[in-house]
Short mmCIF file of C-alpha atoms in Angstrom, two decimals:
data_model
loop_
_atom_site.label_atom_id
_atom_site.label_comp_id
_atom_site.label_asym_id
_atom_site.label_seq_id
_atom_site.Cartn_x
_atom_site.Cartn_y
_atom_site.Cartn_z
CA UNK A 264 17.63 14.14 -19.19
CA UNK A 265 19.52 11.00 -18.20
CA UNK A 266 17.62 8.44 -20.23
CA UNK A 267 15.42 9.78 -23.04
CA UNK A 268 14.72 6.22 -24.21
CA UNK A 269 12.67 5.58 -21.07
CA UNK A 270 10.35 8.43 -22.00
CA UNK A 271 10.45 7.95 -25.76
CA UNK A 272 6.82 6.76 -25.96
CA UNK A 273 5.66 9.82 -24.06
CA UNK A 274 7.73 12.17 -26.18
CA UNK A 275 6.52 10.54 -29.40
CA UNK A 276 2.93 10.92 -28.31
CA UNK A 277 3.64 14.52 -27.37
CA UNK A 278 4.80 15.23 -30.91
CA UNK A 279 1.59 13.71 -32.24
CA UNK A 280 -0.46 15.77 -29.84
CA UNK A 281 1.36 18.93 -30.83
CA UNK A 282 0.55 18.26 -34.45
CA UNK A 283 -3.12 18.32 -33.53
CA UNK A 284 -2.82 21.83 -32.11
CA UNK A 285 -2.12 23.13 -28.64
CA UNK A 286 -4.79 23.33 -26.00
CA UNK A 287 -5.74 26.49 -24.19
CA UNK A 288 -2.72 27.59 -22.13
CA UNK A 289 -4.72 28.62 -19.10
CA UNK A 290 -6.47 25.28 -19.09
CA UNK A 291 -3.21 23.33 -19.15
CA UNK A 292 -1.67 25.29 -16.31
CA UNK A 293 -1.80 23.43 -13.01
CA UNK A 294 -1.60 24.85 -9.52
CA UNK A 295 1.33 23.82 -7.38
CA UNK A 296 1.04 20.34 -5.97
CA UNK A 297 -1.47 20.29 -3.19
CA UNK A 298 0.37 20.66 0.09
CA UNK A 299 -1.41 19.12 3.03
CA UNK A 300 -2.82 22.44 4.24
CA UNK A 301 -5.88 20.82 5.82
CA UNK A 302 -7.79 24.07 6.14
CA UNK A 303 -10.83 22.11 7.26
CA UNK A 304 -9.07 20.89 10.40
CA UNK A 305 -9.66 22.66 13.71
CA UNK A 306 -6.99 22.49 16.44
CA UNK A 307 -7.56 19.87 19.12
CA UNK A 308 -6.31 19.94 22.70
CA UNK A 309 -2.61 19.16 22.85
CA UNK A 310 -1.51 15.98 24.56
CA UNK A 311 0.68 16.02 27.65
CA UNK A 312 3.27 13.62 26.21
CA UNK A 313 4.02 11.85 22.95
CA UNK A 314 1.59 8.98 22.53
CA UNK A 315 2.07 5.28 22.20
CA UNK A 316 1.87 4.37 18.51
CA UNK A 317 0.18 1.37 16.91
CA UNK A 318 0.53 1.17 13.13
CA UNK A 319 -1.88 -1.40 11.68
CA UNK A 320 -1.39 -2.35 8.02
CA UNK A 321 -3.70 -4.65 6.08
CA UNK A 322 -2.47 -6.50 3.00
CA UNK A 323 -4.17 -6.05 -0.40
CA UNK A 324 -7.24 -4.50 1.26
CA UNK A 325 -9.19 -2.15 -1.01
CA UNK A 326 -11.02 0.89 0.32
CA UNK A 327 -14.32 -0.67 -0.71
CA UNK A 328 -13.69 -3.78 1.37
CA UNK A 329 -14.63 -1.66 4.39
CA UNK A 330 -18.27 -1.18 5.34
CA UNK A 331 -17.46 2.45 6.13
CA UNK A 332 -17.25 2.93 2.37
CA UNK A 333 -20.46 1.08 1.49
CA UNK A 334 -21.77 4.20 -0.23
CA UNK A 335 -18.95 3.88 -2.77
CA UNK A 336 -19.99 0.43 -3.93
CA UNK A 337 -21.41 0.47 -7.44
CA UNK A 338 -23.81 -1.77 -9.32
CA UNK A 339 -25.73 -4.69 -7.91
CA UNK A 340 -22.94 -6.31 -5.94
CA UNK A 341 -23.82 -7.11 -2.32
CA UNK A 342 -22.61 -4.69 0.31
CA UNK A 343 -19.28 -5.53 1.94
CA UNK A 344 -19.27 -7.34 5.24
CA UNK A 345 -19.37 -5.22 8.37
CA UNK A 346 -16.04 -3.87 9.64
CA UNK A 347 -17.16 -2.07 12.81
CA UNK A 348 -13.77 -2.04 14.53
CA UNK A 349 -11.86 -0.56 11.62
CA UNK A 350 -14.73 1.90 11.14
CA UNK A 351 -14.38 2.81 14.80
CA UNK A 352 -10.83 4.06 14.27
CA UNK A 353 -12.10 6.36 11.52
CA UNK A 354 -15.20 7.59 13.31
CA UNK A 355 -13.38 8.23 16.59
CA UNK A 356 -10.40 9.76 14.83
CA UNK A 357 -9.40 11.43 11.58
CA UNK A 358 -10.12 10.05 8.11
CA UNK A 359 -7.78 11.05 5.30
CA UNK A 360 -10.07 10.93 2.31
CA UNK A 361 -7.40 10.97 -0.42
CA UNK A 362 -4.52 8.88 0.88
CA UNK A 363 -1.97 7.16 -1.33
CA UNK A 364 0.46 4.31 -0.82
CA UNK A 365 4.12 4.67 -1.74
CA UNK A 366 3.88 1.89 -4.32
CA UNK A 367 1.36 -0.51 -5.83
CA UNK A 368 2.94 -3.78 -4.67
CA UNK A 369 3.70 -5.10 -1.23
CA UNK A 370 7.41 -4.88 -0.46
CA UNK A 371 8.24 -1.44 -1.90
CA UNK A 372 5.04 0.01 -0.46
CA UNK A 373 5.93 -1.23 3.02
CA UNK A 374 9.48 0.05 2.56
CA UNK A 375 8.22 3.58 1.87
CA UNK A 376 6.01 3.37 4.94
CA UNK A 377 8.86 2.17 7.14
CA UNK A 378 11.48 4.69 5.94
CA UNK A 379 9.61 7.79 4.77
CA UNK A 380 11.62 7.55 1.56
CA UNK A 381 10.75 6.36 -1.91
CA UNK A 382 12.11 2.82 -2.32
CA UNK A 383 13.80 3.74 -5.60
CA UNK A 384 16.30 5.77 -3.55
CA UNK A 385 17.76 2.60 -2.05
CA UNK A 386 17.18 0.01 -4.76
CA UNK A 387 14.05 -1.70 -3.45
CA UNK A 388 11.60 -1.04 -6.26
CA UNK A 389 10.19 -4.54 -6.78
CA UNK A 390 9.00 -7.51 -4.79
CA UNK A 391 12.00 -9.84 -4.43
CA UNK A 392 11.46 -13.28 -5.89
CA UNK A 393 13.27 -16.26 -7.35
CA UNK A 394 13.71 -17.01 -11.04
CA UNK A 395 11.58 -20.14 -10.64
CA UNK A 396 8.76 -18.10 -9.13
CA UNK A 397 9.05 -15.54 -11.95
CA UNK A 398 9.00 -18.23 -14.62
CA UNK A 399 5.90 -19.84 -13.11
CA UNK A 400 3.86 -16.64 -13.00
CA UNK A 401 5.08 -15.31 -16.34
CA UNK A 402 3.91 -18.53 -18.00
CA UNK A 403 0.33 -17.80 -17.05
CA UNK A 404 -2.21 -16.25 -19.43
CA UNK A 405 -4.12 -13.52 -17.61
CA UNK A 406 -7.61 -13.18 -19.09
CA UNK A 407 -6.31 -13.55 -22.61
CA UNK A 408 -3.02 -11.64 -22.14
CA UNK A 409 0.18 -13.66 -21.59
CA UNK A 410 2.78 -12.81 -18.98
CA UNK A 411 6.34 -11.91 -19.98
CA UNK A 412 9.60 -13.46 -18.76
CA UNK A 413 12.99 -11.72 -18.94
CA UNK A 414 15.68 -14.20 -17.81
CA UNK A 415 18.44 -11.90 -19.11
CA UNK A 416 17.67 -9.43 -16.32
CA UNK A 417 19.07 -11.87 -13.76
CA UNK A 418 22.64 -11.16 -14.83
CA UNK A 419 24.47 -9.09 -12.24
CA UNK A 420 21.53 -8.93 -9.85
CA UNK A 421 21.59 -9.59 -6.13
CA UNK A 422 19.99 -12.87 -5.01
CA UNK A 423 16.45 -12.38 -3.67
CA UNK A 424 17.62 -13.18 -0.13
CA UNK A 425 19.93 -10.15 -0.23
CA UNK A 426 17.32 -7.65 -1.43
CA UNK A 427 15.50 -5.45 1.05
CA UNK A 428 15.68 -2.21 3.02
CA UNK A 429 19.42 -1.56 3.50
CA UNK A 430 20.70 -1.52 7.09
CA UNK A 431 21.84 2.09 6.73
CA UNK A 432 18.26 3.27 6.19
CA UNK A 433 16.64 4.57 9.39
CA UNK A 434 13.37 2.74 9.98
CA UNK A 435 10.32 3.99 11.81
CA UNK A 436 11.24 1.64 14.67
CA UNK A 437 14.72 3.15 14.95
CA UNK A 438 13.28 6.64 14.74
CA UNK A 439 10.87 6.10 17.64
CA UNK A 440 13.33 4.01 19.62
CA UNK A 441 15.61 7.06 19.69
CA UNK A 442 12.90 8.75 21.76
CA UNK A 443 12.68 5.95 24.28
CA UNK A 444 9.93 3.85 22.72
CA UNK A 445 9.77 0.11 23.21
CA UNK A 446 9.31 -1.35 19.71
CA UNK A 447 7.73 -4.52 18.32
CA UNK A 448 6.64 -5.90 14.98
CA UNK A 449 3.96 -8.53 14.33
CA UNK A 450 3.03 -10.19 11.04
CA UNK A 451 4.40 -9.79 7.53
CA UNK A 452 7.84 -8.22 7.16
CA UNK A 453 8.75 -8.49 3.44
CA UNK A 454 11.57 -5.96 3.83
CA UNK A 455 14.55 -8.29 3.64
CA UNK A 456 15.56 -11.79 4.70
CA UNK A 457 19.28 -11.21 5.27
CA UNK A 458 20.23 -11.10 8.97
CA UNK A 459 21.02 -7.38 8.88
CA UNK A 460 17.67 -6.62 7.21
CA UNK A 461 15.42 -8.55 9.58
CA UNK A 462 13.21 -6.74 12.11
CA UNK A 463 15.55 -7.29 15.04
CA UNK A 464 18.37 -5.58 13.15
CA UNK A 465 16.12 -2.74 11.97
CA UNK A 466 15.09 -1.31 15.31
CA UNK A 467 12.51 -3.75 16.69
CA UNK A 468 13.11 -4.98 20.23
CA UNK A 469 10.94 -8.02 19.59
CA UNK A 470 9.04 -9.48 16.68
CA UNK A 471 6.74 -12.32 15.76
CA UNK A 472 5.95 -12.92 12.11
CA UNK A 473 7.40 -14.12 8.82
CA UNK A 474 10.05 -12.58 6.60
CA UNK A 475 8.71 -13.22 3.10
CA UNK A 476 5.75 -11.99 1.11
CA UNK A 477 3.16 -14.68 1.89
CA UNK A 478 2.46 -17.54 4.24
CA UNK A 479 -0.27 -20.05 4.86
CA UNK A 480 -2.61 -18.68 7.51
CA UNK A 481 -3.14 -22.20 8.83
CA UNK A 482 -2.58 -25.76 7.71
CA UNK A 483 -4.91 -26.46 4.75
CA UNK A 484 -6.08 -29.72 6.29
CA UNK A 485 -7.18 -28.03 9.53
CA UNK A 486 -10.91 -28.85 9.88
CA UNK A 487 -11.54 -25.40 11.36
CA UNK A 488 -10.22 -23.69 8.21
CA UNK A 489 -11.88 -23.15 4.82
CA UNK A 490 -9.62 -22.79 1.75
CA UNK A 491 -10.24 -21.23 -1.66
CA UNK A 492 -7.70 -21.66 -4.45
CA UNK A 493 -7.45 -18.88 -7.01
CA UNK A 494 -6.31 -19.48 -10.61
CA UNK A 495 -3.19 -17.36 -10.05
CA UNK A 496 -1.99 -19.42 -7.09
CA UNK A 497 -2.86 -22.87 -8.39
CA UNK A 498 0.84 -23.81 -8.43
CA UNK A 499 1.73 -21.77 -5.37
CA UNK A 500 -0.15 -23.97 -2.90
CA UNK A 501 2.71 -26.45 -3.34
CA UNK A 502 5.15 -23.71 -2.30
CA UNK A 503 3.20 -21.97 0.46
CA UNK A 504 3.97 -23.09 3.99
CA UNK A 505 2.94 -21.98 7.44
CA UNK A 506 5.68 -19.59 8.49
CA UNK A 507 5.84 -18.04 11.97
CA UNK A 508 9.02 -16.93 13.75
CA UNK A 509 9.65 -15.39 17.14
CA UNK A 510 12.73 -13.19 16.99
CA UNK A 511 14.00 -15.32 14.11
CA UNK A 512 13.32 -18.73 15.66
CA UNK A 513 10.54 -21.05 14.41
CA UNK A 514 7.40 -21.18 16.54
CA UNK A 515 5.41 -24.29 17.38
CA UNK A 516 2.14 -22.42 16.87
CA UNK A 517 -0.28 -23.33 14.10
CA UNK A 518 -2.81 -20.70 15.16
CA UNK A 519 -4.67 -18.87 12.40
CA UNK A 520 -2.20 -16.10 11.65
CA UNK A 521 -4.54 -13.13 11.81
CA UNK A 522 -5.41 -14.17 15.36
CA UNK A 523 -1.78 -14.95 16.20
CA UNK A 524 -0.52 -11.49 15.24
CA UNK A 525 -3.35 -9.83 17.18
CA UNK A 526 -2.79 -11.95 20.28
CA UNK A 527 0.93 -11.18 20.25
CA UNK A 528 0.21 -7.47 19.83
CA UNK A 529 -2.21 -7.55 22.78
CA UNK A 530 0.42 -9.29 24.91
CA UNK A 531 2.99 -6.63 23.99
CA UNK A 532 0.56 -3.84 24.88
CA UNK A 533 -0.18 -5.34 28.29
CA UNK A 534 3.50 -5.93 29.06
CA UNK A 535 4.47 -2.37 28.13
CA UNK A 536 1.51 -0.39 29.40
CA UNK A 537 3.71 1.74 31.64
CA UNK A 538 6.16 2.98 29.01
CA UNK A 539 5.91 4.52 25.53
CA UNK A 540 5.66 1.80 22.90
CA UNK A 541 5.47 1.41 19.13
CA UNK A 542 3.73 -1.67 17.72
CA UNK A 543 3.84 -2.30 13.98
CA UNK A 544 1.03 -4.80 13.33
CA UNK A 545 1.44 -5.86 9.71
CA UNK A 546 -1.40 -8.27 8.99
CA UNK A 547 -1.08 -10.42 5.88
CA UNK A 548 -4.88 -10.49 5.53
CA UNK A 549 -6.63 -10.56 3.15
CA UNK A 550 -3.71 -11.36 0.78
CA UNK A 551 -3.83 -14.79 -0.85
CA UNK A 552 -3.76 -17.72 -0.15
CA UNK A 553 -7.42 -17.40 0.74
CA UNK A 554 -7.99 -19.18 4.06
CA UNK A 555 -10.58 -18.28 6.66
CA UNK A 556 -11.85 -19.59 9.99
CA UNK A 557 -14.75 -21.94 9.31
CA UNK A 558 -16.81 -20.40 12.12
CA UNK A 559 -16.76 -17.00 10.43
CA UNK A 560 -17.27 -18.53 6.98
CA UNK A 561 -20.41 -20.23 8.30
CA UNK A 562 -21.74 -16.88 9.54
CA UNK A 563 -21.72 -15.52 5.97
CA UNK A 564 -24.07 -18.02 4.35
CA UNK A 565 -25.77 -15.23 2.40
CA UNK A 566 -22.65 -14.94 0.19
CA UNK A 567 -23.12 -17.54 -2.55
CA UNK A 568 -19.73 -17.44 -4.27
CA UNK A 569 -17.22 -19.59 -2.38
CA UNK A 570 -14.12 -17.50 -3.10
CA UNK A 571 -15.92 -14.28 -2.24
CA UNK A 572 -17.20 -15.81 0.97
CA UNK A 573 -13.74 -16.95 2.08
CA UNK A 574 -12.33 -13.52 1.27
CA UNK A 575 -15.14 -11.81 3.18
CA UNK A 576 -14.53 -14.09 6.17
CA UNK A 577 -10.87 -13.07 6.11
CA UNK A 578 -11.90 -9.41 6.25
CA UNK A 579 -14.25 -10.09 9.17
CA UNK A 580 -11.48 -11.98 10.96
CA UNK A 581 -9.13 -9.05 10.39
CA UNK A 582 -11.66 -6.58 11.74
CA UNK A 583 -12.29 -8.65 14.87
CA UNK A 584 -8.55 -9.03 15.48
CA UNK A 585 -8.18 -5.26 15.32
CA UNK A 586 -11.10 -4.98 17.71
CA UNK A 587 -9.21 -7.07 20.27
CA UNK A 588 -6.25 -4.68 20.02
CA UNK A 589 -8.53 -1.68 20.59
CA UNK A 590 -10.18 -3.46 23.51
CA UNK A 591 -6.79 -4.14 25.10
CA UNK A 592 -5.98 -0.44 24.97
CA UNK A 593 -9.27 0.32 26.68
CA UNK A 594 -8.73 -2.31 29.37
CA UNK A 595 -5.24 -0.98 30.12
CA UNK A 596 -6.43 2.62 30.25
CA UNK A 597 -4.31 3.53 27.22
CA UNK A 598 -6.90 4.63 24.68
CA UNK A 599 -6.50 8.37 25.27
CA UNK A 600 -2.72 8.30 25.00
CA UNK A 601 -2.33 5.90 22.08
CA UNK A 602 -2.21 6.96 18.45
CA UNK A 603 -3.70 4.19 16.31
CA UNK A 604 -3.13 4.28 12.56
CA UNK A 605 -4.95 1.98 10.16
CA UNK A 606 -4.13 1.64 6.47
CA UNK A 607 -3.53 -0.89 3.68
CA UNK A 608 -0.29 -1.37 1.79
CA UNK A 609 -2.02 -0.61 -1.54
CA UNK A 610 -5.26 -1.34 -3.38
CA UNK A 611 -7.06 -4.66 -3.67
CA UNK A 612 -5.87 -7.28 -6.15
CA UNK A 613 -7.43 -8.11 -9.51
CA UNK A 614 -6.51 -11.77 -9.21
CA UNK A 615 -9.15 -12.42 -6.55
CA UNK A 616 -11.62 -11.99 -9.45
CA UNK A 617 -14.01 -10.12 -7.19
CA UNK A 618 -13.29 -6.75 -8.86
CA UNK A 619 -15.13 -4.62 -6.30
CA UNK A 620 -12.30 -3.99 -3.81
CA UNK A 621 -11.41 -0.52 -5.03
CA UNK A 622 -14.70 0.92 -6.28
CA UNK A 623 -15.46 3.52 -7.46
CA UNK A 624 -11.88 3.73 -8.69
CA UNK A 625 -10.37 1.93 -11.66
CA UNK A 626 -7.32 -0.26 -11.38
CA UNK A 627 -5.96 -2.78 -8.92
CA UNK A 628 -2.83 -3.75 -7.06
CA UNK A 629 0.02 -3.63 -9.55
CA UNK A 630 -1.06 -0.45 -11.29
CA UNK A 631 -0.92 3.29 -10.71
CA UNK A 632 -4.57 3.89 -11.48
CA UNK A 633 -6.29 5.18 -8.37
CA UNK A 634 -7.53 1.72 -7.45
CA UNK A 635 -3.96 0.48 -7.17
CA UNK A 636 -2.64 3.21 -4.87
CA UNK A 637 -5.62 4.78 -3.06
CA UNK A 638 -5.75 3.40 0.46
CA UNK A 639 -7.77 3.86 3.64
CA UNK A 640 -5.90 5.97 6.19
CA UNK A 641 -7.50 6.47 9.60
CA UNK A 642 -5.73 8.00 12.60
CA UNK A 643 -7.14 8.02 16.14
CA UNK A 644 -5.55 9.82 19.11
CA UNK A 645 -8.22 11.04 21.54
CA UNK A 646 -5.80 13.14 23.60
CA UNK A 647 -4.40 14.91 20.57
CA UNK A 648 -6.73 14.88 17.57
CA UNK A 649 -10.32 15.97 17.27
CA UNK A 650 -12.62 13.07 16.47
CA UNK A 651 -14.73 12.90 13.33
CA UNK A 652 -12.55 15.00 11.05
CA UNK A 653 -12.36 14.24 7.35
CA UNK A 654 -9.23 15.58 5.65
CA UNK A 655 -9.64 15.91 1.90
CA UNK A 656 -6.12 17.12 1.11
CA UNK A 657 -4.03 14.45 -0.67
CA UNK A 658 -1.57 12.70 1.65
CA UNK A 659 0.53 9.56 1.38
CA UNK A 660 2.19 6.86 3.42
CA UNK A 661 5.49 8.69 3.08
CA UNK A 662 4.09 11.44 5.30
CA UNK A 663 3.73 9.18 8.34
CA UNK A 664 7.47 8.90 9.02
CA UNK A 665 8.15 12.64 9.44
CA UNK A 666 4.80 13.12 11.17
CA UNK A 667 5.54 10.47 13.80
CA UNK A 668 9.11 11.65 14.18
CA UNK A 669 7.94 15.18 14.94
CA UNK A 670 5.25 13.93 17.30
CA UNK A 671 7.73 11.83 19.27
CA UNK A 672 10.48 14.47 19.16
CA UNK A 673 12.74 11.77 17.72
CA UNK A 674 16.49 12.36 17.78
CA UNK A 675 17.56 9.75 15.22
CA UNK A 676 18.85 11.29 12.01
CA UNK A 677 17.03 9.70 9.04
CA UNK A 678 18.55 9.31 5.63
CA UNK A 679 18.10 12.25 3.28
CA UNK A 680 16.04 13.26 1.56
CA UNK A 681 12.79 12.36 3.25
CA UNK A 682 9.96 12.33 0.72
CA UNK A 683 7.10 13.02 3.10
CA UNK A 684 5.66 15.95 5.03
CA UNK A 685 4.55 16.21 8.65
CA UNK A 686 0.77 15.89 8.36
CA UNK A 687 0.06 15.57 12.08
CA UNK A 688 1.09 19.02 13.29
CA UNK A 689 -2.03 20.67 11.82
CA UNK A 690 -4.20 18.08 13.54
CA UNK A 691 -2.62 18.91 16.89
CA UNK A 692 -2.99 22.65 16.31
CA UNK A 693 0.54 23.35 15.08
CA UNK A 694 1.73 25.13 11.96
CA UNK A 695 0.37 24.10 8.58
CA UNK A 696 2.78 22.42 6.14
CA UNK A 697 3.75 24.72 3.30
CA UNK A 698 5.83 22.51 1.02
CA UNK A 699 4.20 21.51 -2.26
CA UNK A 700 5.65 18.13 -3.18
CA UNK A 701 4.38 16.30 -6.30
CA UNK A 702 3.62 12.64 -5.73
CA UNK A 703 5.62 10.33 -7.98
CA UNK A 704 5.53 6.57 -8.45
CA UNK A 705 7.82 4.36 -10.53
CA UNK A 706 7.95 0.64 -11.25
CA UNK A 707 10.59 0.06 -13.89
CA UNK A 708 9.22 1.68 -17.03
CA UNK A 709 5.80 2.42 -15.54
CA UNK A 710 5.49 5.93 -14.09
CA UNK A 711 2.88 8.16 -12.51
CA UNK A 712 2.93 11.71 -11.18
CA UNK A 713 0.17 13.65 -9.44
CA UNK A 714 0.57 17.40 -8.97
CA UNK A 715 -2.53 18.03 -6.89
CA UNK A 716 -4.84 18.23 -9.87
CA UNK A 717 -3.47 16.41 -12.90
CA UNK A 718 -2.21 12.85 -12.86
CA UNK A 719 0.00 11.55 -15.64
CA UNK A 720 0.79 7.87 -16.20
CA UNK A 721 3.19 6.49 -18.79
CA UNK A 722 4.19 2.97 -19.80
CA UNK A 723 6.49 1.39 -22.38
CA UNK A 724 4.66 -1.95 -22.62
CA UNK A 725 2.39 -1.05 -24.32
CA UNK A 726 3.49 2.46 -25.25
CA UNK A 727 0.79 4.56 -23.62
CA UNK A 728 0.21 7.93 -21.99
CA UNK A 729 -2.76 8.72 -19.76
CA UNK A 730 -3.61 12.09 -18.26
CA UNK A 731 -6.51 12.66 -15.87
CA UNK A 732 -7.86 15.75 -14.17
CA UNK A 733 -8.60 14.28 -10.75
CA UNK A 734 -10.47 17.37 -9.63
CA UNK A 735 -13.02 16.94 -12.42
CA UNK A 736 -12.62 13.21 -13.00
CA UNK A 737 -11.57 11.51 -9.74
CA UNK A 738 -12.35 8.02 -11.04
CA UNK A 739 -10.17 8.41 -14.15
CA UNK A 740 -12.81 7.81 -16.78
CA UNK A 741 -11.53 10.24 -19.44
CA UNK A 742 -7.97 10.32 -20.75
CA UNK A 743 -7.30 13.97 -21.66
CA UNK A 744 -3.69 13.57 -22.80
CA UNK A 745 -4.60 14.56 -26.37
CA UNK A 746 -6.21 17.78 -25.12
CA UNK A 747 -3.41 18.77 -22.75
CA UNK A 748 -0.02 18.37 -24.48
CA UNK A 749 1.55 21.14 -22.39
CA UNK A 750 0.50 19.48 -19.15
CA UNK A 751 1.80 16.14 -20.42
CA UNK A 752 5.11 17.80 -21.33
CA UNK A 753 5.46 19.54 -17.97
CA UNK A 754 4.75 16.42 -15.94
CA UNK A 755 6.92 14.25 -18.19
CA UNK A 756 9.82 16.61 -17.53
CA UNK A 757 9.23 16.28 -13.79
CA UNK A 758 9.28 12.49 -14.13
CA UNK A 759 12.52 12.65 -16.09
CA UNK A 760 14.07 14.80 -13.37
CA UNK A 761 13.04 12.28 -10.72
CA UNK A 762 14.32 9.41 -12.87
CA UNK A 763 17.66 11.17 -13.16
CA UNK A 764 17.77 11.83 -9.43
CA UNK A 765 17.16 8.27 -8.22
CA UNK A 766 18.95 6.45 -11.03
CA UNK A 767 17.92 3.35 -12.99
CA UNK A 768 15.96 0.52 -11.38
CA UNK A 769 17.99 -2.03 -9.43
CA UNK A 770 17.27 -5.75 -9.19
CA UNK A 771 14.66 -5.49 -11.92
CA UNK A 772 12.00 -8.16 -11.66
CA UNK A 773 12.30 -11.05 -14.11
CA UNK A 774 8.63 -11.13 -15.05
CA UNK A 775 5.85 -8.76 -15.96
CA UNK A 776 2.15 -9.47 -15.89
CA UNK A 777 -0.71 -7.53 -17.47
CA UNK A 778 -2.57 -5.23 -15.11
CA UNK A 779 -5.93 -3.90 -16.23
CA UNK A 780 -7.77 -0.74 -15.33
CA UNK A 781 -11.12 -2.55 -15.57
CA UNK A 782 -12.44 -6.10 -15.09
CA UNK A 783 -12.22 -8.34 -18.16
CA UNK A 784 -15.30 -9.13 -20.26
CA UNK A 785 -16.79 -12.64 -20.18
CA UNK A 786 -14.87 -13.46 -23.36
CA UNK A 787 -11.47 -11.69 -23.29
CA UNK A 788 -10.70 -12.89 -26.83
CA UNK A 789 -13.10 -10.23 -28.13
CA UNK A 790 -10.94 -7.42 -26.76
CA UNK A 791 -8.83 -5.11 -28.89
CA UNK A 792 -5.58 -4.78 -26.95
CA UNK A 793 -4.80 -1.55 -28.78
CA UNK A 794 -7.85 0.00 -27.16
CA UNK A 795 -7.48 -1.64 -23.76
CA UNK A 796 -6.29 0.32 -20.73
CA UNK A 797 -3.61 -1.96 -19.31
CA UNK A 798 0.10 -2.05 -18.56
CA UNK A 799 2.65 -4.79 -18.26
CA UNK A 800 3.52 -4.49 -14.60
CA UNK A 801 7.02 -5.46 -13.38
CA UNK A 802 5.72 -7.47 -10.46
#
């Protein structure tokens, strides 16, 4: 192993577990990682030509923010607002019931989606950010737990403006462009600000959006906009600005951004109706800052909490924007021959203080509990995929790159190795994937691995090991690490092999903030941190 220190907590706990006696060998054995066999999928009629592709990504949207998942909502919280247009993609297409993001924070998750490769392979493991930004957020106390600041990590690092997806990586846009697709990107990029990392240099023929991780949706003083300031972004409202570029040049527009990205996508669809096209529509909604159209906010008067109401209005606005994109396809006669993908970059955020985004799963954005990495994934292609299918086999964002490349018969040669599997061939009646690839996540010293049944998570701050049997305990209620030392050892070895393969983290973030598995109690000072399920997340 390259770096035993990184797994020292796990190994120490293993020794303690071994002293307690080994568990039943048969019980600790795990089947091979679940390959996306999709035995429940029947072949659909094959399409005459590769489809147009629209990839729609929401930002910080939890699976339980969608009304399609109302049945998952627990307790006495009100049902989520209606999302009929997003639901429509699922009901008229294929719903992947156990889909995972490539990471639990924005930039590296989007990088895995855009390259089909784990971001650790090319040094893009963390959200890029300035030292001043890191110092501000690390100085916050998060429900009784302080943030951590590591200024010494800055030595020898690249400046934030130089961090992103390297130009030599083949992006999804470049992949599809090699098959004759016209390509465009709308919305949040967050994959590099340097000229050779911007969308126009990464395969997109045209783009409208912003390069960083967040933007004002509209000017705060706009009378048609309602704002809600969260505790975490109290200082950030002084930094946030309205940021919209067209092919790198500032735009005059001050249109509410969710509507702006949708309108630009609709224009692109209409202008390219006669040729294959790929549109990457990367909404920043409902990521903070929380800003919503007043007209929609006023429709939701039954929601009493102001912050929740603004957030809900942002979700409604997102859904209606997506509806306009679907309507444009219908009006142009393109519905049958267009593959529409909807997903979120990762789970919903804890810092909204709404806590229901990811139910019934534990955890939030910035953690590898299921709530941090389980995402909606809906795929609609009427000419190619049978409608109404529910695929229960675990899949991930990384699978979309090879799947779309195969579908489009792309000729571009992507970087190796790809970390995903073609999950679309079975849907179109082709051969079933046979590779069994464990799913691995890493954020500095925080790791997770899922082998199709067991999921192991390890952290060094605090020193913890969690093991869950997701077949028996899909919501991760019971940590069985003490009962399964052999499984912990086997999966720890696999993590060490991966760690050796990709090398140490690059451009390590300067701050870490506590990320909980569960909402805090009314009085966090009563908590015993030694008993609390949380990690310090390198944000």
